[in-house]
Amino acid sequence: MRKNLIASLAIVLASSTAALADASDGKVKIGILNDQSGVYADFGGKSSVEAAKMAIEDYGGKVLGVPVEIVDADHQNKPDIASNIARQWYDTEQVDAIMELTTSSVALAVQAIGKEKKKIDIVTGAATTELTGKQCSPYGFHWAYDTHALAVGTGGALVKQGGDSWFFLTADYAFGYSLEQQTSDFVKASGGSVVGAVRHPLATTDFSSFLLQAQSSGAKVVGLANAGADTQNAIKQAAEFGITQGGQRLAALLFTLAEVHGLGLEAAQGLTLTEGFYWNRDEDSQKFGKRFFEHTGKMPNMVHAGTYSAVLQYLKAIEKAGTDETEAVAKALHEMPVDDVFGRGGTVGPNGRMFHDMYLLEVKKPGDSKEPWDYFNVLATIPGKDAYIDPSKSGCEFVK
């Protein structure tokens, strides 16, 4: 019996040692880095942290026999702050991967650090296609949406409906430029025209001068190439200027369930937008939405659901690779299909772009909403192959 006991203990010890060797530092550590106090706090924020925790909980709290930990921080929409946090996490706090990364300038900066240090990042909160284009990384992945998908969805729908002349109010940083450019290209390719554009500072509270320029342009559509509270404030002030009453239409190019809730159906009704997830679309998304509500007191948008999916897929990739070593996990992420409540039938391209369906949505009138957070009519499903850029045309150096 004594010999058997010693043998059993040796086997357990050997198994534990093997698990520790395969998972560096005896744990897997994921960092959620995003805006938690500024213009995009509702867009992602602390709710994305909860989505990540839900994914870990659903996976059983461990991978390769070691615990999975979450750390989070507020980058305040500043690339220098985000870069400092990322370096500290990677260099001294044993963080294995960084995710969410709201704000394109932040995401590009952190992805560059990950490329340098051979660490994985999975972006769910930022939109620029540069992440999987000219500034791609062999360890970088773009998960929830991007500016091309938004342009295909909202831009394409409005041109087909007669909105063939556009004026843009654009956030003055990488995300805004990319969204304006790609929507402009799509509008022109569809037979429309762009009559002008104006750029505004991030987190401005006064859109009056920008809206007056849009109003005087005579464009049929005023495209809001911004996000979060910027979009909400622009819509509120557009109503005060009587822009829609005057016959112009507002196109919220990056607008999610969180912003509709903040704005209210009375102000947001009739807006057309594109999202990668809607909680009230089917039975599975409803179940996830209600669980998320129990954690956060709100229903998820595509950033929250995308973060859940990214964390879950990362843990699956570690399991498949048998290690949390970056090269092996990145290879698994590229090879594995994505099949969860967010990325059904999803695939990952050689440039790190995750291909999944997007949804063209219209905000309901207040009288048509049947329950709290029931805000959208689903107008169309945009297949992933149509929503995203072909990797061979993305400009990514790693695509052969």
Short mmCIF file of C-alpha atoms in Angstrom, two decimals:
data_model
loop_
_atom_site.label_atom_id
_atom_site.label_comp_id
_atom_site.label_asym_id
_atom_site.label_seq_id
_atom_site.Cartn_x
_atom_site.Cartn_y
_atom_site.Cartn_z
CA MET A 1 0.00 0.00 0.00
CA ARG A 2 2.85 2.31 0.86
CA LYS A 3 4.51 1.72 -2.51
CA ASN A 4 1.20 2.28 -4.33
CA LEU A 5 0.62 5.52 -2.42
CA ILE A 6 4.13 6.78 -3.26
CA ALA A 7 3.61 5.84 -6.92
CA SER A 8 0.24 7.65 -7.01
CA LEU A 9 1.74 10.77 -5.44
CA ALA A 10 4.57 10.68 -7.98
CA ILE A 11 2.07 10.53 -10.86
CA VAL A 12 0.08 13.48 -9.46
CA LEU A 13 3.27 15.48 -8.92
CA ALA A 14 4.49 14.69 -12.44
CA SER A 15 1.14 15.72 -13.94
CA SER A 16 1.13 18.98 -11.99
CA THR A 17 4.71 19.72 -13.01
CA ALA A 18 3.87 19.06 -16.68
CA ALA A 19 0.88 21.42 -16.51
CA LEU A 20 3.01 24.14 -14.93
CA ALA A 21 5.63 23.67 -17.63
CA ASP A 22 3.03 23.97 -20.39
CA ALA A 23 1.41 27.05 -18.83
CA SER A 24 4.10 29.61 -17.98
CA ASP A 25 4.17 30.93 -14.40
CA GLY A 26 1.63 28.34 -13.30
CA LYS A 27 -1.29 30.41 -14.57
CA VAL A 28 -2.82 31.99 -17.67
CA LYS A 29 -3.31 35.73 -17.30
CA ILE A 30 -5.46 37.89 -19.59
CA GLY A 31 -5.54 41.68 -19.54
CA ILE A 32 -8.63 43.68 -20.51
CA LEU A 33 -7.42 47.15 -21.46
CA ASN A 34 -10.07 49.71 -22.43
CA ASP A 35 -11.83 53.00 -21.71
CA GLN A 36 -13.55 52.72 -18.33
CA SER A 37 -14.20 56.37 -17.51
CA GLY A 38 -14.47 58.33 -20.76
CA VAL A 39 -16.47 58.61 -23.94
CA TYR A 40 -16.43 54.82 -24.61
CA ALA A 41 -17.08 53.60 -21.06
CA ASP A 42 -20.56 52.29 -21.94
CA PHE A 43 -19.42 51.02 -25.33
CA GLY A 44 -17.06 48.53 -23.65
CA GLY A 45 -15.77 49.51 -20.22
CA LYS A 46 -16.22 47.42 -17.10
CA SER A 47 -18.93 45.40 -18.83
CA SER A 48 -16.27 43.95 -21.14
CA VAL A 49 -14.35 42.86 -18.04
CA GLU A 50 -17.47 41.04 -16.83
CA ALA A 51 -17.87 39.41 -20.26
CA ALA A 52 -14.30 38.11 -20.00
CA LYS A 53 -15.00 36.72 -16.53
CA MET A 54 -18.14 34.99 -17.85
CA ALA A 55 -16.06 33.25 -20.53
CA ILE A 56 -13.55 32.02 -17.95
CA GLU A 57 -16.38 30.83 -15.73
CA ASP A 58 -17.97 28.95 -18.64
CA TYR A 59 -14.63 27.31 -19.44
CA GLY A 60 -14.34 26.04 -15.89
CA GLY A 61 -11.89 28.59 -14.50
CA LYS A 62 -8.81 26.60 -15.59
CA VAL A 63 -6.94 25.59 -18.71
CA LEU A 64 -4.21 22.92 -18.85
CA GLY A 65 -4.88 22.40 -15.16
CA VAL A 66 -3.88 25.93 -14.10
CA PRO A 67 -6.07 28.89 -13.09
CA VAL A 68 -7.04 31.66 -15.49
CA GLU A 69 -6.79 35.20 -14.15
CA ILE A 70 -8.13 38.54 -15.38
CA VAL A 71 -6.56 41.95 -14.83
CA ASP A 72 -8.00 45.17 -16.20
CA ALA A 73 -7.09 48.83 -16.57
CA ASP A 74 -8.40 52.13 -17.96
CA HIS A 75 -6.25 53.49 -20.82
CA GLN A 76 -8.20 56.79 -20.88
CA ASN A 77 -8.14 56.70 -24.71
CA LYS A 78 -4.45 57.68 -24.66
CA PRO A 79 -1.95 55.54 -26.60
CA ASP A 80 0.96 56.52 -24.33
CA ILE A 81 -0.90 55.41 -21.18
CA ALA A 82 -2.03 52.21 -22.90
CA SER A 83 1.53 51.47 -24.06
CA ASN A 84 2.94 51.93 -20.57
CA ILE A 85 0.33 49.60 -19.10
CA ALA A 86 0.89 46.99 -21.82
CA ARG A 87 4.66 46.99 -21.29
CA GLN A 88 4.24 46.67 -17.53
CA TRP A 89 1.77 43.83 -17.93
CA TYR A 90 4.00 41.96 -20.36
CA ASP A 91 7.35 42.67 -18.68
CA THR A 92 6.59 42.39 -14.96
CA GLU A 93 3.06 41.05 -14.40
CA GLN A 94 3.20 37.90 -16.56
CA VAL A 95 0.17 38.85 -18.69
CA ASP A 96 -0.09 36.42 -21.60
CA ALA A 97 -2.57 38.29 -23.83
CA ILE A 98 -4.29 41.69 -23.97
CA MET A 99 -7.84 42.10 -25.27
CA GLU A 100 -10.65 44.57 -25.96
CA LEU A 101 -8.53 47.71 -26.68
CA THR A 102 -11.22 50.27 -27.43
CA THR A 103 -9.94 53.21 -29.53
CA SER A 104 -8.03 52.50 -32.75
CA SER A 105 -4.95 54.57 -31.89
CA VAL A 106 -4.61 52.60 -28.64
CA ALA A 107 -5.15 49.24 -30.33
CA LEU A 108 -2.51 49.99 -32.98
CA ALA A 109 0.01 51.04 -30.32
CA VAL A 110 -0.57 47.96 -28.13
CA GLN A 111 -0.55 45.60 -31.10
CA ALA A 112 2.85 47.00 -32.13
CA ILE A 113 4.17 46.23 -28.63
CA GLY A 114 2.71 42.73 -28.80
CA LYS A 115 4.41 42.18 -32.15
CA GLU A 116 7.74 43.33 -30.67
CA LYS A 117 7.42 41.15 -27.58
CA LYS A 118 5.73 38.20 -29.33
CA LYS A 119 2.53 38.46 -27.31
CA ILE A 120 -1.06 37.92 -28.43
CA ASP A 121 -3.66 40.67 -28.62
CA ILE A 122 -7.30 40.21 -29.63
CA VAL A 123 -9.07 43.48 -30.45
CA THR A 124 -12.82 43.70 -29.94
CA GLY A 125 -13.33 47.39 -29.18
CA ALA A 126 -11.40 49.20 -31.95
CA ALA A 127 -12.46 49.47 -35.58
CA THR A 128 -9.62 50.40 -37.93
CA THR A 129 -8.83 47.87 -40.67
CA GLU A 130 -5.14 48.79 -40.31
CA LEU A 131 -5.02 46.23 -37.49
CA THR A 132 -5.29 43.45 -40.09
CA GLY A 133 -3.90 45.56 -42.94
CA LYS A 134 -0.58 47.35 -43.20
CA GLN A 135 -0.03 47.27 -39.42
CA CYS A 136 -0.96 43.61 -38.94
CA SER A 137 0.88 41.30 -36.57
CA PRO A 138 1.37 37.51 -36.61
CA TYR A 139 0.11 37.60 -33.02
CA GLY A 140 -2.68 40.16 -33.55
CA PHE A 141 -6.36 39.31 -34.06
CA HIS A 142 -9.39 41.51 -34.83
CA TRP A 143 -12.60 39.99 -33.58
CA ALA A 144 -15.89 41.91 -33.28
CA TYR A 145 -16.21 44.35 -36.22
CA ASP A 146 -14.23 46.86 -38.27
CA THR A 147 -14.75 50.00 -40.32
CA HIS A 148 -15.16 48.07 -43.57
CA ALA A 149 -18.00 45.98 -42.14
CA LEU A 150 -19.74 49.12 -40.86
CA ALA A 151 -19.36 50.84 -44.24
CA VAL A 152 -20.74 47.82 -46.11
CA GLY A 153 -23.70 47.59 -43.74
CA THR A 154 -24.95 51.09 -42.98
CA GLY A 155 -23.43 52.88 -45.98
CA GLY A 156 -24.68 50.35 -48.49
CA ALA A 157 -28.19 50.26 -47.05
CA LEU A 158 -28.72 54.02 -47.17
CA VAL A 159 -27.43 54.47 -50.72
CA LYS A 160 -29.88 51.79 -51.85
CA GLN A 161 -32.64 53.72 -50.06
CA GLY A 162 -31.87 56.92 -51.96
CA GLY A 163 -29.29 58.44 -49.63
CA ASP A 164 -26.85 59.13 -52.43
CA SER A 165 -25.16 62.34 -51.19
CA TRP A 166 -23.18 62.38 -47.94
CA PHE A 167 -21.51 64.80 -45.52
CA PHE A 168 -19.36 63.39 -42.71
CA LEU A 169 -18.87 64.46 -39.09
CA THR A 170 -15.68 62.60 -38.26
CA ALA A 171 -13.82 61.92 -35.00
CA ASP A 172 -10.32 63.36 -35.40
CA TYR A 173 -8.20 60.20 -34.99
CA ALA A 174 -7.37 56.95 -36.79
CA PHE A 175 -10.76 55.29 -36.27
CA GLY A 176 -12.72 58.25 -37.62
CA TYR A 177 -10.49 58.67 -40.67
CA SER A 178 -10.77 54.98 -41.52
CA LEU A 179 -14.55 54.88 -41.09
CA GLU A 180 -15.05 58.02 -43.19
CA GLN A 181 -12.72 56.81 -45.95
CA GLN A 182 -14.19 53.34 -46.24
CA THR A 183 -17.79 54.54 -46.13
CA SER A 184 -16.96 57.23 -48.73
CA ASP A 185 -15.44 54.62 -51.02
CA PHE A 186 -18.48 52.40 -50.66
CA VAL A 187 -20.92 55.30 -51.24
CA LYS A 188 -19.07 56.34 -54.41
CA ALA A 189 -18.82 52.77 -55.70
CA SER A 190 -22.59 52.48 -55.26
CA GLY A 191 -23.22 55.58 -57.36
CA GLY A 192 -23.41 58.17 -54.57
CA SER A 193 -21.28 61.23 -53.84
CA VAL A 194 -19.54 62.84 -50.86
CA VAL A 195 -20.09 66.60 -50.75
CA GLY A 196 -17.93 67.37 -47.73
CA ALA A 197 -16.62 66.46 -44.28
CA VAL A 198 -15.54 68.08 -41.03
CA ARG A 199 -13.48 66.64 -38.18
CA HIS A 200 -14.21 67.12 -34.50
CA PRO A 201 -12.09 66.47 -31.36
CA LEU A 202 -12.67 63.29 -29.40
CA ALA A 203 -15.12 63.81 -26.51
CA THR A 204 -16.26 67.26 -27.65
CA THR A 205 -19.48 68.51 -26.06
CA ASP A 206 -20.36 71.17 -28.66
CA PHE A 207 -21.25 69.99 -32.17
CA SER A 208 -23.02 73.20 -33.21
CA SER A 209 -20.48 74.49 -35.74
CA PHE A 210 -20.01 71.03 -37.26
CA LEU A 211 -23.75 70.44 -37.57
CA LEU A 212 -24.29 73.85 -39.20
CA GLN A 213 -21.75 72.89 -41.88
CA ALA A 214 -23.53 69.58 -42.41
CA GLN A 215 -26.88 71.33 -42.62
CA SER A 216 -25.71 73.88 -45.15
CA SER A 217 -24.07 71.20 -47.32
CA GLY A 218 -27.45 70.01 -48.57
CA ALA A 219 -26.35 66.36 -48.31
CA LYS A 220 -29.15 63.83 -48.01
CA VAL A 221 -27.21 61.87 -45.37
CA VAL A 222 -25.09 63.17 -42.51
CA GLY A 223 -22.69 60.35 -41.66
CA LEU A 224 -21.50 60.28 -38.04
CA ALA A 225 -18.03 58.73 -38.24
CA ASN A 226 -17.61 58.66 -34.46
CA ALA A 227 -18.76 56.50 -31.57
CA GLY A 228 -19.92 56.34 -27.95
CA ALA A 229 -20.95 59.55 -26.24
CA ASP A 230 -19.76 61.57 -29.26
CA THR A 231 -22.44 59.96 -31.42
CA GLN A 232 -25.09 60.40 -28.72
CA ASN A 233 -24.29 64.09 -28.31
CA ALA A 234 -24.24 64.67 -32.07
CA ILE A 235 -27.68 63.07 -32.45
CA LYS A 236 -29.15 65.06 -29.55
CA GLN A 237 -27.81 68.35 -30.91
CA ALA A 238 -28.86 67.48 -34.48
CA ALA A 239 -32.43 67.25 -33.19
CA GLU A 240 -32.09 70.75 -31.69
CA PHE A 241 -30.93 72.08 -35.07
CA GLY A 242 -33.86 70.40 -36.84
CA ILE A 243 -31.60 68.47 -39.20
CA THR A 244 -33.86 65.45 -39.67
CA GLN A 245 -36.94 67.68 -39.71
CA GLY A 246 -35.34 69.51 -42.61
CA GLY A 247 -35.16 66.31 -44.65
CA GLN A 248 -31.62 65.14 -43.98
CA ARG A 249 -31.00 61.68 -42.58
CA LEU A 250 -28.53 60.78 -39.84
CA ALA A 251 -26.38 57.68 -40.32
CA ALA A 252 -24.75 56.46 -37.10
CA LEU A 253 -21.82 54.53 -38.54
CA LEU A 254 -20.73 53.04 -35.22
CA PHE A 255 -23.68 52.89 -32.89
CA THR A 256 -24.53 49.98 -30.60
CA LEU A 257 -27.20 48.86 -28.20
CA ALA A 258 -25.41 50.64 -25.34
CA GLU A 259 -25.63 54.03 -27.06
CA VAL A 260 -29.27 53.52 -28.08
CA HIS A 261 -30.07 52.80 -24.44
CA GLY A 262 -28.24 55.94 -23.33
CA LEU A 263 -29.98 58.07 -25.93
CA GLY A 264 -33.47 56.56 -25.59
CA LEU A 265 -35.84 55.30 -28.29
CA GLU A 266 -37.58 58.65 -28.66
CA ALA A 267 -34.38 60.27 -29.94
CA ALA A 268 -32.85 57.22 -31.66
CA GLN A 269 -35.91 55.80 -33.45
CA GLY A 270 -35.44 55.22 -37.17
CA LEU A 271 -31.63 55.20 -37.07
CA THR A 272 -29.99 52.56 -39.25
CA LEU A 273 -26.86 50.90 -37.89
CA THR A 274 -24.72 47.79 -38.14
CA GLU A 275 -23.73 45.49 -35.26
CA GLY A 276 -22.12 42.09 -34.97
CA PHE A 277 -24.50 40.89 -32.24
CA TYR A 278 -28.06 41.49 -31.01
CA TRP A 279 -29.20 39.86 -27.80
CA ASN A 280 -32.86 39.54 -28.91
CA ARG A 281 -32.14 37.88 -32.26
CA ASP A 282 -32.74 34.24 -31.28
CA GLU A 283 -33.02 31.88 -28.31
CA ASP A 284 -29.26 31.41 -27.76
CA SER A 285 -28.49 35.14 -27.88
CA GLN A 286 -31.41 35.78 -25.51
CA LYS A 287 -30.01 33.29 -22.97
CA PHE A 288 -26.59 34.91 -23.16
CA GLY A 289 -28.10 38.39 -22.91
CA LYS A 290 -30.06 37.54 -19.78
CA ARG A 291 -26.98 36.00 -18.10
CA PHE A 292 -24.96 39.07 -18.99
CA PHE A 293 -27.71 41.27 -17.54
CA GLU A 294 -27.46 39.38 -14.25
CA HIS A 295 -23.75 40.28 -14.14
CA THR A 296 -23.95 43.89 -15.32
CA GLY A 297 -27.49 45.26 -15.19
CA LYS A 298 -27.46 45.82 -18.96
CA MET A 299 -27.76 43.85 -22.17
CA PRO A 300 -24.60 43.20 -24.25
CA ASN A 301 -23.58 44.90 -27.45
CA MET A 302 -21.13 43.45 -30.00
CA VAL A 303 -18.07 44.61 -28.04
CA HIS A 304 -19.20 42.80 -24.89
CA ALA A 305 -20.27 39.63 -26.71
CA GLY A 306 -17.13 39.80 -28.86
CA THR A 307 -14.91 40.00 -25.78
CA TYR A 308 -16.64 36.94 -24.34
CA SER A 309 -15.99 35.10 -27.61
CA ALA A 310 -12.34 36.23 -27.83
CA VAL A 311 -11.50 35.05 -24.30
CA LEU A 312 -13.30 31.74 -24.82
CA GLN A 313 -11.52 31.09 -28.12
CA TYR A 314 -8.14 32.00 -26.63
CA LEU A 315 -8.61 29.40 -23.89
CA LYS A 316 -9.69 26.81 -26.47
CA ALA A 317 -6.56 27.60 -28.48
CA ILE A 318 -4.33 27.07 -25.44
CA GLU A 319 -6.03 23.72 -24.84
CA LYS A 320 -5.54 22.72 -28.48
CA ALA A 321 -1.89 23.84 -28.49
CA GLY A 322 -1.17 22.15 -25.16
CA THR A 323 0.73 25.26 -24.06
CA ASP A 324 0.27 29.00 -23.62
CA GLU A 325 3.41 29.68 -25.68
CA THR A 326 2.59 32.48 -28.12
CA GLU A 327 3.60 30.92 -31.45
CA ALA A 328 1.68 27.72 -30.76
CA VAL A 329 -1.45 29.52 -29.54
CA ALA A 330 -1.43 31.96 -32.47
CA LYS A 331 -1.20 28.99 -34.86
CA ALA A 332 -4.19 27.36 -33.14
CA LEU A 333 -6.22 30.58 -33.28
CA HIS A 334 -5.63 30.80 -37.03
CA GLU A 335 -6.61 27.16 -37.59
CA MET A 336 -9.63 26.72 -35.32
CA PRO A 337 -13.22 27.51 -36.37
CA VAL A 338 -15.13 29.90 -34.10
CA ASP A 339 -18.44 28.56 -32.88
CA ASP A 340 -20.05 30.33 -29.95
CA VAL A 341 -22.97 32.64 -29.24
CA PHE A 342 -21.14 35.50 -31.00
CA GLY A 343 -19.05 33.99 -33.78
CA ARG A 344 -21.22 31.25 -35.21
CA GLY A 345 -19.49 29.61 -38.13
CA GLY A 346 -16.61 32.05 -37.79
CA THR A 347 -13.19 31.62 -39.37
CA VAL A 348 -9.89 33.45 -38.85
CA GLY A 349 -8.01 34.73 -41.88
CA PRO A 350 -4.21 34.69 -42.27
CA ASN A 351 -4.16 38.40 -41.35
CA GLY A 352 -5.92 37.76 -38.02
CA ARG A 353 -9.35 38.99 -39.13
CA MET A 354 -12.20 36.90 -37.72
CA PHE A 355 -14.93 36.52 -40.33
CA HIS A 356 -18.47 36.37 -38.95
CA ASP A 357 -21.90 37.66 -39.91
CA MET A 358 -22.92 41.27 -39.26
CA TYR A 359 -26.49 42.56 -38.88
CA LEU A 360 -28.16 45.60 -40.42
CA LEU A 361 -30.48 46.98 -37.74
CA GLU A 362 -33.09 49.70 -37.45
CA VAL A 363 -33.96 51.32 -34.12
CA LYS A 364 -37.61 50.67 -33.22
CA LYS A 365 -40.19 53.30 -32.50
CA PRO A 366 -41.00 53.48 -28.76
CA GLY A 367 -44.43 51.92 -29.31
CA ASP A 368 -42.96 48.90 -31.10
CA SER A 369 -40.62 47.89 -28.28
CA LYS A 370 -42.13 44.93 -26.42
CA GLU A 371 -39.78 44.82 -23.40
CA PRO A 372 -36.80 46.64 -21.89
CA TRP A 373 -33.76 46.61 -24.23
CA ASP A 374 -35.92 45.42 -27.16
CA TYR A 375 -34.58 48.14 -29.44
CA PHE A 376 -33.89 46.74 -32.92
CA ASN A 377 -35.55 45.34 -36.00
CA VAL A 378 -33.13 43.09 -37.90
CA LEU A 379 -33.29 44.28 -41.51
CA ALA A 380 -30.66 42.00 -43.02
CA THR A 381 -27.81 39.61 -42.30
CA ILE A 382 -24.51 40.48 -43.97
CA PRO A 383 -22.38 37.34 -44.49
CA GLY A 384 -18.86 37.57 -43.14
CA LYS A 385 -17.34 37.06 -46.59
CA ASP A 386 -19.13 40.22 -47.77
CA ALA A 387 -18.62 42.26 -44.61
CA TYR A 388 -14.83 42.03 -44.40
CA ILE A 389 -11.88 42.70 -46.69
CA ASP A 390 -10.38 39.70 -48.49
CA PRO A 391 -7.09 39.07 -46.61
CA SER A 392 -5.20 38.95 -49.92
CA LYS A 393 -6.27 42.57 -50.52
CA SER A 394 -5.75 43.79 -46.95
CA GLY A 395 -2.14 44.91 -47.33
CA CYS A 396 -0.97 42.59 -44.53
CA GLU A 397 2.62 41.46 -45.12
CA PHE A 398 1.99 38.04 -43.61
CA VAL A 399 -0.65 37.07 -46.18
CA LYS A 400 0.94 35.04 -48.97
#
